[in-house]
JSON list of N, CA and C in Angstrom, two decimals:
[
{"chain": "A", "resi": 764, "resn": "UNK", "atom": "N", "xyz": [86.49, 148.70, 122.34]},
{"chain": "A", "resi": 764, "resn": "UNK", "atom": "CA", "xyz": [85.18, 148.14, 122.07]},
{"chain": "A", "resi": 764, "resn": "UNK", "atom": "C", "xyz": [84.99, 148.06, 120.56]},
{"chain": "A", "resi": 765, "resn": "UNK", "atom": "N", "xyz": [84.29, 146.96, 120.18]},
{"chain": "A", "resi": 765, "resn": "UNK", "atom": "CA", "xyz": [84.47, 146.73, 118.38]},
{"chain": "A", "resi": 765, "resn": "UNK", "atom": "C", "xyz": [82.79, 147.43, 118.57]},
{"chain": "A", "resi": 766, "resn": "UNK", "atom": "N", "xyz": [82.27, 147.41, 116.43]},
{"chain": "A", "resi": 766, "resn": "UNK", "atom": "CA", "xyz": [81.21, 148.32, 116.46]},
{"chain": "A", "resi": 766, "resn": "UNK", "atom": "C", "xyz": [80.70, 147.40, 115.81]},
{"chain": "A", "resi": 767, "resn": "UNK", "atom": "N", "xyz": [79.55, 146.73, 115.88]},
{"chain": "A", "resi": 767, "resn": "UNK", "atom": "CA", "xyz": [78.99, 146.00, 114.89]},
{"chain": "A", "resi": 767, "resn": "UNK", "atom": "C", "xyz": [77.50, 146.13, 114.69]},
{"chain": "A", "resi": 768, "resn": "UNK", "atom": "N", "xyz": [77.68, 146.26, 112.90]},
{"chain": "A", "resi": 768, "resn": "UNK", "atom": "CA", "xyz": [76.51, 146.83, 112.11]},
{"chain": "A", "resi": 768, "resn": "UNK", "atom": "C", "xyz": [75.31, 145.47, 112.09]},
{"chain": "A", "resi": 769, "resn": "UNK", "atom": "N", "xyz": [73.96, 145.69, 112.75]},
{"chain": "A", "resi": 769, "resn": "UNK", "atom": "CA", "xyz": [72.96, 144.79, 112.56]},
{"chain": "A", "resi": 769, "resn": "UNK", "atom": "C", "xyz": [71.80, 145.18, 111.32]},
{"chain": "A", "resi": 770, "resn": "UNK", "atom": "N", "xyz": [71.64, 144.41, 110.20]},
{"chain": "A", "resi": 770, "resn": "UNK", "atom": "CA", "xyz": [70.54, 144.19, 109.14]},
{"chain": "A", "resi": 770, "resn": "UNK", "atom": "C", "xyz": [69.56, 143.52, 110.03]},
{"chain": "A", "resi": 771, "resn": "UNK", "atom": "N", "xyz": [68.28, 143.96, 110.43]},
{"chain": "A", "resi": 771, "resn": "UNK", "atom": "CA", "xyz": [67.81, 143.07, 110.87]},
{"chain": "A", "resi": 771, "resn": "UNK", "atom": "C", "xyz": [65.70, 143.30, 110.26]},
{"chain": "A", "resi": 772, "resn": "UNK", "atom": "N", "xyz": [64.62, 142.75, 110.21]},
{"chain": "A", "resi": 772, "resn": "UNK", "atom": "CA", "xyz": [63.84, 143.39, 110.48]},
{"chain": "A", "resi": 772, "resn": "UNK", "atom": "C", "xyz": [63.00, 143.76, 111.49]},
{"chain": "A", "resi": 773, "resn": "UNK", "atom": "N", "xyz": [62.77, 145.16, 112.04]},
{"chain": "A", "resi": 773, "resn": "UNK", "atom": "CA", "xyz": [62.34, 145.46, 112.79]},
{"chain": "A", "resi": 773, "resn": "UNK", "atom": "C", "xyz": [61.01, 145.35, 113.46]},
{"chain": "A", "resi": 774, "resn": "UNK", "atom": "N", "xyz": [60.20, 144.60, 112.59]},
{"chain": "A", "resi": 774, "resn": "UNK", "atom": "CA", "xyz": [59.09, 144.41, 112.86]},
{"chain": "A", "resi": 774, "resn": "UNK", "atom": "C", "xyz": [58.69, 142.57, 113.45]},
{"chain": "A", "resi": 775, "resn": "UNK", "atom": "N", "xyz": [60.12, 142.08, 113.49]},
{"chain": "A", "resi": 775, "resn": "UNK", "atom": "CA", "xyz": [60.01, 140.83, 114.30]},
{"chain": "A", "resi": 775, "resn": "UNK", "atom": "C", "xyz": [60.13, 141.15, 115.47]},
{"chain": "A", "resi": 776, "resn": "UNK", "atom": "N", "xyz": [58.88, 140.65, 116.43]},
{"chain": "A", "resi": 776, "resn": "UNK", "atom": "CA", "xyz": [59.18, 141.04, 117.80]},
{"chain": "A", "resi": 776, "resn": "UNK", "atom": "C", "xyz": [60.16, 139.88, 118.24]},
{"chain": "A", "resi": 777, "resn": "UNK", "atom": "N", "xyz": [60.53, 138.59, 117.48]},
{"chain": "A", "resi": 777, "resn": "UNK", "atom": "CA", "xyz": [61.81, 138.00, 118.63]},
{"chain": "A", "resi": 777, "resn": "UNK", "atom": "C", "xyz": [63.07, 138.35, 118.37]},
{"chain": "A", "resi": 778, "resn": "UNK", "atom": "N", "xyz": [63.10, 139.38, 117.53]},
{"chain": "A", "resi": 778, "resn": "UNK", "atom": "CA", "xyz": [64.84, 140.08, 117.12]},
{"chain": "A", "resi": 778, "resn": "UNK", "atom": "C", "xyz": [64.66, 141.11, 117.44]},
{"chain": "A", "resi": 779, "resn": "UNK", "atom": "N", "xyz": [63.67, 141.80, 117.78]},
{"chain": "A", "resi": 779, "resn": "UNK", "atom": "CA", "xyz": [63.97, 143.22, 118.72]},
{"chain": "A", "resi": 779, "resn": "UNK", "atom": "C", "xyz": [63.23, 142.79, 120.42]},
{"chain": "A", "resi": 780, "resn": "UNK", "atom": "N", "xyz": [62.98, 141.53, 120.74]},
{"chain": "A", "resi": 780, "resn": "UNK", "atom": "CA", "xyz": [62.96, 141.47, 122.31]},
{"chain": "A", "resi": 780, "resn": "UNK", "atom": "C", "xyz": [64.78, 140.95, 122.18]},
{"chain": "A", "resi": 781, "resn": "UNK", "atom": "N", "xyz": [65.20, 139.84, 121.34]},
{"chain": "A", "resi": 781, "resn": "UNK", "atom": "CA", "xyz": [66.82, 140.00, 121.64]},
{"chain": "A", "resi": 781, "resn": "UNK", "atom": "C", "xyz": [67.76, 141.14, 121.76]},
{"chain": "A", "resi": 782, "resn": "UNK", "atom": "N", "xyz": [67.22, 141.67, 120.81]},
{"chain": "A", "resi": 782, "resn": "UNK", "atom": "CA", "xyz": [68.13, 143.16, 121.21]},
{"chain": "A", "resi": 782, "resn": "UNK", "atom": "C", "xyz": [68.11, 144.21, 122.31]},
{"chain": "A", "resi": 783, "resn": "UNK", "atom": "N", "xyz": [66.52, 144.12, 122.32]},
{"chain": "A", "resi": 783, "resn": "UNK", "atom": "CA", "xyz": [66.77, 144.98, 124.15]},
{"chain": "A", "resi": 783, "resn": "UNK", "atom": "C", "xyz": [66.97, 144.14, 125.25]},
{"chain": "A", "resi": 784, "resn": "UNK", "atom": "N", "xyz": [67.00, 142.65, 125.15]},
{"chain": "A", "resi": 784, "resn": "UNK", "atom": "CA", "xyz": [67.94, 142.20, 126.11]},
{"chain": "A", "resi": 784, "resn": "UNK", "atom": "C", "xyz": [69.15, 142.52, 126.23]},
{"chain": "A", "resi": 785, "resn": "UNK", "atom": "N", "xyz": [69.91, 142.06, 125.09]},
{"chain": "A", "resi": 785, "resn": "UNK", "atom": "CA", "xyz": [71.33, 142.73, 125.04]},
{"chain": "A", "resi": 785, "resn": "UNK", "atom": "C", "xyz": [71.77, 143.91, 125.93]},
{"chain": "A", "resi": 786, "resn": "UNK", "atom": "N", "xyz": [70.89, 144.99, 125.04]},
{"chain": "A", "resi": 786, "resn": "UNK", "atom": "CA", "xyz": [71.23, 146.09, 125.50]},
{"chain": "A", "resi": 786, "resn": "UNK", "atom": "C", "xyz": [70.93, 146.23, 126.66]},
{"chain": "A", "resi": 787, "resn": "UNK", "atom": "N", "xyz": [69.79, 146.15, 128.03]},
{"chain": "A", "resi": 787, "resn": "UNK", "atom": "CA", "xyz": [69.51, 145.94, 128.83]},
{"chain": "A", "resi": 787, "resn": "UNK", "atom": "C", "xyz": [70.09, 145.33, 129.54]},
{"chain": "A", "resi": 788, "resn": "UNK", "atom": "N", "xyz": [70.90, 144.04, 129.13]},
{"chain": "A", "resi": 788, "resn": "UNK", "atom": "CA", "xyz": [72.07, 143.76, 130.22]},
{"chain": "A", "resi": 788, "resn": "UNK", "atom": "C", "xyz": [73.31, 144.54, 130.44]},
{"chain": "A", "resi": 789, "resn": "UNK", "atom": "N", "xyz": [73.48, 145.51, 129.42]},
{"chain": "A", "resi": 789, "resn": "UNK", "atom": "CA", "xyz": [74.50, 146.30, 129.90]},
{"chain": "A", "resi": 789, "resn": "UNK", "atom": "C", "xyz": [75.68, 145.46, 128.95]},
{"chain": "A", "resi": 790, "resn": "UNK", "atom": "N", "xyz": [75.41, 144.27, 128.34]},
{"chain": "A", "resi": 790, "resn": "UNK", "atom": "CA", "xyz": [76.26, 144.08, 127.32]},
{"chain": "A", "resi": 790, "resn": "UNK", "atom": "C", "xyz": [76.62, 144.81, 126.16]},
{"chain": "A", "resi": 791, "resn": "UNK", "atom": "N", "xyz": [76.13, 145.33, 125.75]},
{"chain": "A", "resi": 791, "resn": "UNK", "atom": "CA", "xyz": [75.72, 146.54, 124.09]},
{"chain": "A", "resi": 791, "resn": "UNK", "atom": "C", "xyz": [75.71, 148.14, 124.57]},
{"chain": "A", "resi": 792, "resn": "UNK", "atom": "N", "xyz": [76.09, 148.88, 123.84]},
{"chain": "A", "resi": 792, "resn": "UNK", "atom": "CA", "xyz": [75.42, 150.04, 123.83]},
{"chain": "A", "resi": 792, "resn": "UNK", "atom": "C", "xyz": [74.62, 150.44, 122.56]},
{"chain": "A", "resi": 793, "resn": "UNK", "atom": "N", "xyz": [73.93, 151.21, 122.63]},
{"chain": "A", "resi": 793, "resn": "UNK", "atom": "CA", "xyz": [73.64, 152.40, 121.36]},
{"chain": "A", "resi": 793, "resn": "UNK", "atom": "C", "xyz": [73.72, 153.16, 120.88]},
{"chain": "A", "resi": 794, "resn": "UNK", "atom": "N", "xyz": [74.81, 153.38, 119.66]},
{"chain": "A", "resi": 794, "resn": "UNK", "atom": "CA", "xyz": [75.33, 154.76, 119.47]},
{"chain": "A", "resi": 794, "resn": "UNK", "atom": "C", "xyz": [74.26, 155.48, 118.63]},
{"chain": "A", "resi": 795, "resn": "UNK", "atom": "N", "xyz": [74.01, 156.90, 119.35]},
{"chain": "A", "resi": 795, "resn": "UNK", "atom": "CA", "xyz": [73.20, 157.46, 117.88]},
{"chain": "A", "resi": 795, "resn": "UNK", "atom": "C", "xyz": [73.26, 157.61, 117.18]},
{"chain": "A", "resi": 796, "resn": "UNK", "atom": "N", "xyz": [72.82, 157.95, 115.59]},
{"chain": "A", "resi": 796, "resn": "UNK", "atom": "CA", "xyz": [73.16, 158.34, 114.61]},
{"chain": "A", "resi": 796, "resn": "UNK", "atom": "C", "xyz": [73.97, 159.01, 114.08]},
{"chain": "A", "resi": 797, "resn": "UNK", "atom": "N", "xyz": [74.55, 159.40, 113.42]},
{"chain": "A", "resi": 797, "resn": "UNK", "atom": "CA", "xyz": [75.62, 160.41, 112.87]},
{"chain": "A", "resi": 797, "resn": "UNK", "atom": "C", "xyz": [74.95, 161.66, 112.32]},
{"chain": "A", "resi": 798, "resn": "UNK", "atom": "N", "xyz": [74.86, 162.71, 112.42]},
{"chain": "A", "resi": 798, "resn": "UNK", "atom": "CA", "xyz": [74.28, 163.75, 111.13]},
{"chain": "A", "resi": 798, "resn": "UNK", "atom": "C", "xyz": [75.43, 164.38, 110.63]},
{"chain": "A", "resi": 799, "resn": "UNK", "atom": "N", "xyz": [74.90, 164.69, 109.33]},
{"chain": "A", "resi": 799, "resn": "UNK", "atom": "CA", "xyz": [75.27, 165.24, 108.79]},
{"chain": "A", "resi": 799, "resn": "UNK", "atom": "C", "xyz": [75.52, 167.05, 109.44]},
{"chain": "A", "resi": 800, "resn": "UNK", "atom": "N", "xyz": [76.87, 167.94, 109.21]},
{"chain": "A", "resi": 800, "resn": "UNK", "atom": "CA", "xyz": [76.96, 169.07, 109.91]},
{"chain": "A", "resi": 800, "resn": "UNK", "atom": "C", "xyz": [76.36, 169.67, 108.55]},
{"chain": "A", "resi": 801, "resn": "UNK", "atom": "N", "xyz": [75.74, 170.93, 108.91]},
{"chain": "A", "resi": 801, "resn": "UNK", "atom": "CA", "xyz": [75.69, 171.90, 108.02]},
{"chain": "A", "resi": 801, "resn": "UNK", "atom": "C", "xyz": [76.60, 172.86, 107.71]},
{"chain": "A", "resi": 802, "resn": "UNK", "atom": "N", "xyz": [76.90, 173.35, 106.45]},
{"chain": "A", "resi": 802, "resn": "UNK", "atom": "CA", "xyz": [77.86, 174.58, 106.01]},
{"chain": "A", "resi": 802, "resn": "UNK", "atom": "C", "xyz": [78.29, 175.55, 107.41]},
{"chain": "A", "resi": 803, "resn": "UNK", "atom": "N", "xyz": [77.12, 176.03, 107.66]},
{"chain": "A", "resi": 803, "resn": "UNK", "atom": "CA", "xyz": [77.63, 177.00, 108.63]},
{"chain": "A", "resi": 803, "resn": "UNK", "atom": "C", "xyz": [78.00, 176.34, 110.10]},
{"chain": "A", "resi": 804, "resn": "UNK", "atom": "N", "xyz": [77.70, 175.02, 110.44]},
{"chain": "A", "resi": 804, "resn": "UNK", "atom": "CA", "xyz": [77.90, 174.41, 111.37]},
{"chain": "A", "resi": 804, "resn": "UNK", "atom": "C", "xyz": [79.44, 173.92, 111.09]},
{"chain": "A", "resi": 805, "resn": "UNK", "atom": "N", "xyz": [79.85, 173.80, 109.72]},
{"chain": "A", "resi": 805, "resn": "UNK", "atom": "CA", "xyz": [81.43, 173.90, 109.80]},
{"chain": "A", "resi": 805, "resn": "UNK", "atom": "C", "xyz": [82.38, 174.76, 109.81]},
{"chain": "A", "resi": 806, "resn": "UNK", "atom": "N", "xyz": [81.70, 176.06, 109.47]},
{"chain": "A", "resi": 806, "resn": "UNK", "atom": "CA", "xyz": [82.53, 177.34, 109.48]},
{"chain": "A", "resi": 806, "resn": "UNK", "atom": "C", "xyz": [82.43, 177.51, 111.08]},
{"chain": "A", "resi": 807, "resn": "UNK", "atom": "N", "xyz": [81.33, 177.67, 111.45]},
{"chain": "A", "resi": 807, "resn": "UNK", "atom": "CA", "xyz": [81.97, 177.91, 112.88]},
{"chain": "A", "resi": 807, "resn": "UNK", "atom": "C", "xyz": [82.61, 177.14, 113.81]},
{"chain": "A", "resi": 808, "resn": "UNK", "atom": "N", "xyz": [83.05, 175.80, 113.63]},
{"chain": "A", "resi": 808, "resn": "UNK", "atom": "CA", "xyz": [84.30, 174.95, 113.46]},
{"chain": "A", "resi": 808, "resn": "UNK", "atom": "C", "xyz": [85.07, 175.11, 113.94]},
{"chain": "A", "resi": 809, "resn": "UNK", "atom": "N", "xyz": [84.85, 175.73, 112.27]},
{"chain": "A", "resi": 809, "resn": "UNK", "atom": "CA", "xyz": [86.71, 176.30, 111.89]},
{"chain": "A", "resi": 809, "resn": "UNK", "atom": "C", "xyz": [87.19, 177.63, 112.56]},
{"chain": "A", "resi": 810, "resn": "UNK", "atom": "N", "xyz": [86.26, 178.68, 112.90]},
{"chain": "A", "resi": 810, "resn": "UNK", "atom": "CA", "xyz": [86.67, 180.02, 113.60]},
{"chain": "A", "resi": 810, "resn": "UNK", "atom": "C", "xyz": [86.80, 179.39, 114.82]},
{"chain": "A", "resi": 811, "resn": "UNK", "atom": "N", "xyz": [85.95, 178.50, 115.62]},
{"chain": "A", "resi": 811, "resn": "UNK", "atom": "CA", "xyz": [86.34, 178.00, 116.73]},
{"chain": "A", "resi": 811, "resn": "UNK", "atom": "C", "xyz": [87.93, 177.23, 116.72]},
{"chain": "A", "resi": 812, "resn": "UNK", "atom": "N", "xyz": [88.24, 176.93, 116.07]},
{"chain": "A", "resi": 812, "resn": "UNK", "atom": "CA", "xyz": [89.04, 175.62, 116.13]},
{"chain": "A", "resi": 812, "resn": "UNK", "atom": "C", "xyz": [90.59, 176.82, 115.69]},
{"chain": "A", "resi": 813, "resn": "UNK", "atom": "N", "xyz": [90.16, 177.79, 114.98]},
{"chain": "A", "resi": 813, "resn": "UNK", "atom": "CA", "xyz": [91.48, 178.33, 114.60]},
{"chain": "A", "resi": 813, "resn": "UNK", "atom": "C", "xyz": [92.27, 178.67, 113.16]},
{"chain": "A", "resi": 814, "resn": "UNK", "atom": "N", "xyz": [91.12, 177.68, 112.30]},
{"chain": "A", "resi": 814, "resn": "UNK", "atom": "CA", "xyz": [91.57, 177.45, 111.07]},
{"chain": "A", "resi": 814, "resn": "UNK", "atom": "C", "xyz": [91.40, 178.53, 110.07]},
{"chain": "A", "resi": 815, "resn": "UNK", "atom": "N", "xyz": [90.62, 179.28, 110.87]},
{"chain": "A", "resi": 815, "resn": "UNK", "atom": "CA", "xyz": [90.02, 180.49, 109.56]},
{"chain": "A", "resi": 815, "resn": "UNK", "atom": "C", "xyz": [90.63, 181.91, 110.50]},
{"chain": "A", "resi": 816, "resn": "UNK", "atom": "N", "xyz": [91.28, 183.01, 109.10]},
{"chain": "A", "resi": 816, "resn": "UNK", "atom": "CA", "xyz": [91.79, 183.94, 109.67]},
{"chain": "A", "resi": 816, "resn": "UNK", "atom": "C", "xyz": [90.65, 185.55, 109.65]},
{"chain": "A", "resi": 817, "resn": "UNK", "atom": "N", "xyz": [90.49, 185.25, 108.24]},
{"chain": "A", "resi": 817, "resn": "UNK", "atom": "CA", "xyz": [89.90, 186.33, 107.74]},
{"chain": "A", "resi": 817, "resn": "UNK", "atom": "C", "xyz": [88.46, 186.00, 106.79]},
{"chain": "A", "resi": 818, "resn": "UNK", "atom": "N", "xyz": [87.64, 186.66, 106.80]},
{"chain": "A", "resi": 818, "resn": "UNK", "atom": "CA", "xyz": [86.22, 185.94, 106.01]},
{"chain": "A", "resi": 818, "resn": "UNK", "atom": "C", "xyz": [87.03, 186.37, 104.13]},
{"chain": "A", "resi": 819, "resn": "UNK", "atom": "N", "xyz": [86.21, 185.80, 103.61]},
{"chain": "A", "resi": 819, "resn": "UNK", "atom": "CA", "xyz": [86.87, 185.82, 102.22]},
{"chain": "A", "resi": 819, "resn": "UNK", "atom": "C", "xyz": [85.40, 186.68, 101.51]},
{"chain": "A", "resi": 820, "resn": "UNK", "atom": "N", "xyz": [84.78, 187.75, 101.21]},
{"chain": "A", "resi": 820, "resn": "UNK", "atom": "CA", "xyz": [83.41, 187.84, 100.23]},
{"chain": "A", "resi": 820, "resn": "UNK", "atom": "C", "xyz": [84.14, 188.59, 99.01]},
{"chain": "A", "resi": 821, "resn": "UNK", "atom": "N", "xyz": [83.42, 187.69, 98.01]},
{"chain": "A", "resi": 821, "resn": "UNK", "atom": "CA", "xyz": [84.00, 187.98, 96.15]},
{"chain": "A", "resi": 821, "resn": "UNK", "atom": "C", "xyz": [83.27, 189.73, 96.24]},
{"chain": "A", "resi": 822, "resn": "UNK", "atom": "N", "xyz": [83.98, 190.01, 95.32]},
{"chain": "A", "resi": 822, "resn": "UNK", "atom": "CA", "xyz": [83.87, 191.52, 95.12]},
{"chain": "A", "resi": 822, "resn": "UNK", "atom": "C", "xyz": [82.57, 191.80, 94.28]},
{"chain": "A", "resi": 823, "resn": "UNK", "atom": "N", "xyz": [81.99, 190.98, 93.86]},
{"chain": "A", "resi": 823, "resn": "UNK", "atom": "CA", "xyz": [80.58, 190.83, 93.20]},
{"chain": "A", "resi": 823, "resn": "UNK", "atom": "C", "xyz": [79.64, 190.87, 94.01]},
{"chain": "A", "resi": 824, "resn": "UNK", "atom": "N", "xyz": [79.85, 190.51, 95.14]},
{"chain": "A", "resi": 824, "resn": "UNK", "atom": "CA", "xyz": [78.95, 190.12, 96.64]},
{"chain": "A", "resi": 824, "resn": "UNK", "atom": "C", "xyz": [78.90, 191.41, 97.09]},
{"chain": "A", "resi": 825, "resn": "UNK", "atom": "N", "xyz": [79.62, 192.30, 97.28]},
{"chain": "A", "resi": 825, "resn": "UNK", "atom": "CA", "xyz": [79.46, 193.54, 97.77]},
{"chain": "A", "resi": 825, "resn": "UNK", "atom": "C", "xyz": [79.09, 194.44, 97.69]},
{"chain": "A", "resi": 826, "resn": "UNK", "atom": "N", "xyz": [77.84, 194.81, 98.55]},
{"chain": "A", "resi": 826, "resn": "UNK", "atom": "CA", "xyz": [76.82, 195.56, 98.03]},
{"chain": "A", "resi": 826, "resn": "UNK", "atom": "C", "xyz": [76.99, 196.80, 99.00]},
{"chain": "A", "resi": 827, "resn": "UNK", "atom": "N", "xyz": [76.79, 197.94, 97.92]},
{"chain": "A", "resi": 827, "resn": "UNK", "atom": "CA", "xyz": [77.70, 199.28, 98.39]},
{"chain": "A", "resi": 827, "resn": "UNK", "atom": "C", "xyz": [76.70, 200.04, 98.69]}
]
């Protein structure tokens, strides 16, 4: 399936009744958005995934 990016404005109602036709026939889909992951949403990733062995904290960080 190819992906194609629409510029359109949204506040014309005859380019957004075309588009939920489209989509409504089952011709189109809608992919959602992408987000952005957060820091810790990639570390735990990576412990999931395998990539990380040991945590790393600088010796300045360590509070005794």
């Amino acid at each position: 399936m190819a992906t194609i990016t629409l510029n359109y404005d949204a506040r014309n109602p005859n380019v957004s009744m075309l588009i939920n036709s489209i989509v409504n026939l089952g011709l189109a889909t809608v992919a959602a958005p992408k987000t952005k992951k957060t820091g810790r949403e990639l570390a735990l990733e990576d412990i999931e995934k395998g990539r990380v062995y040991t945590a790393f904290v600088p010796k300045n960080r360590i509070k005794e």
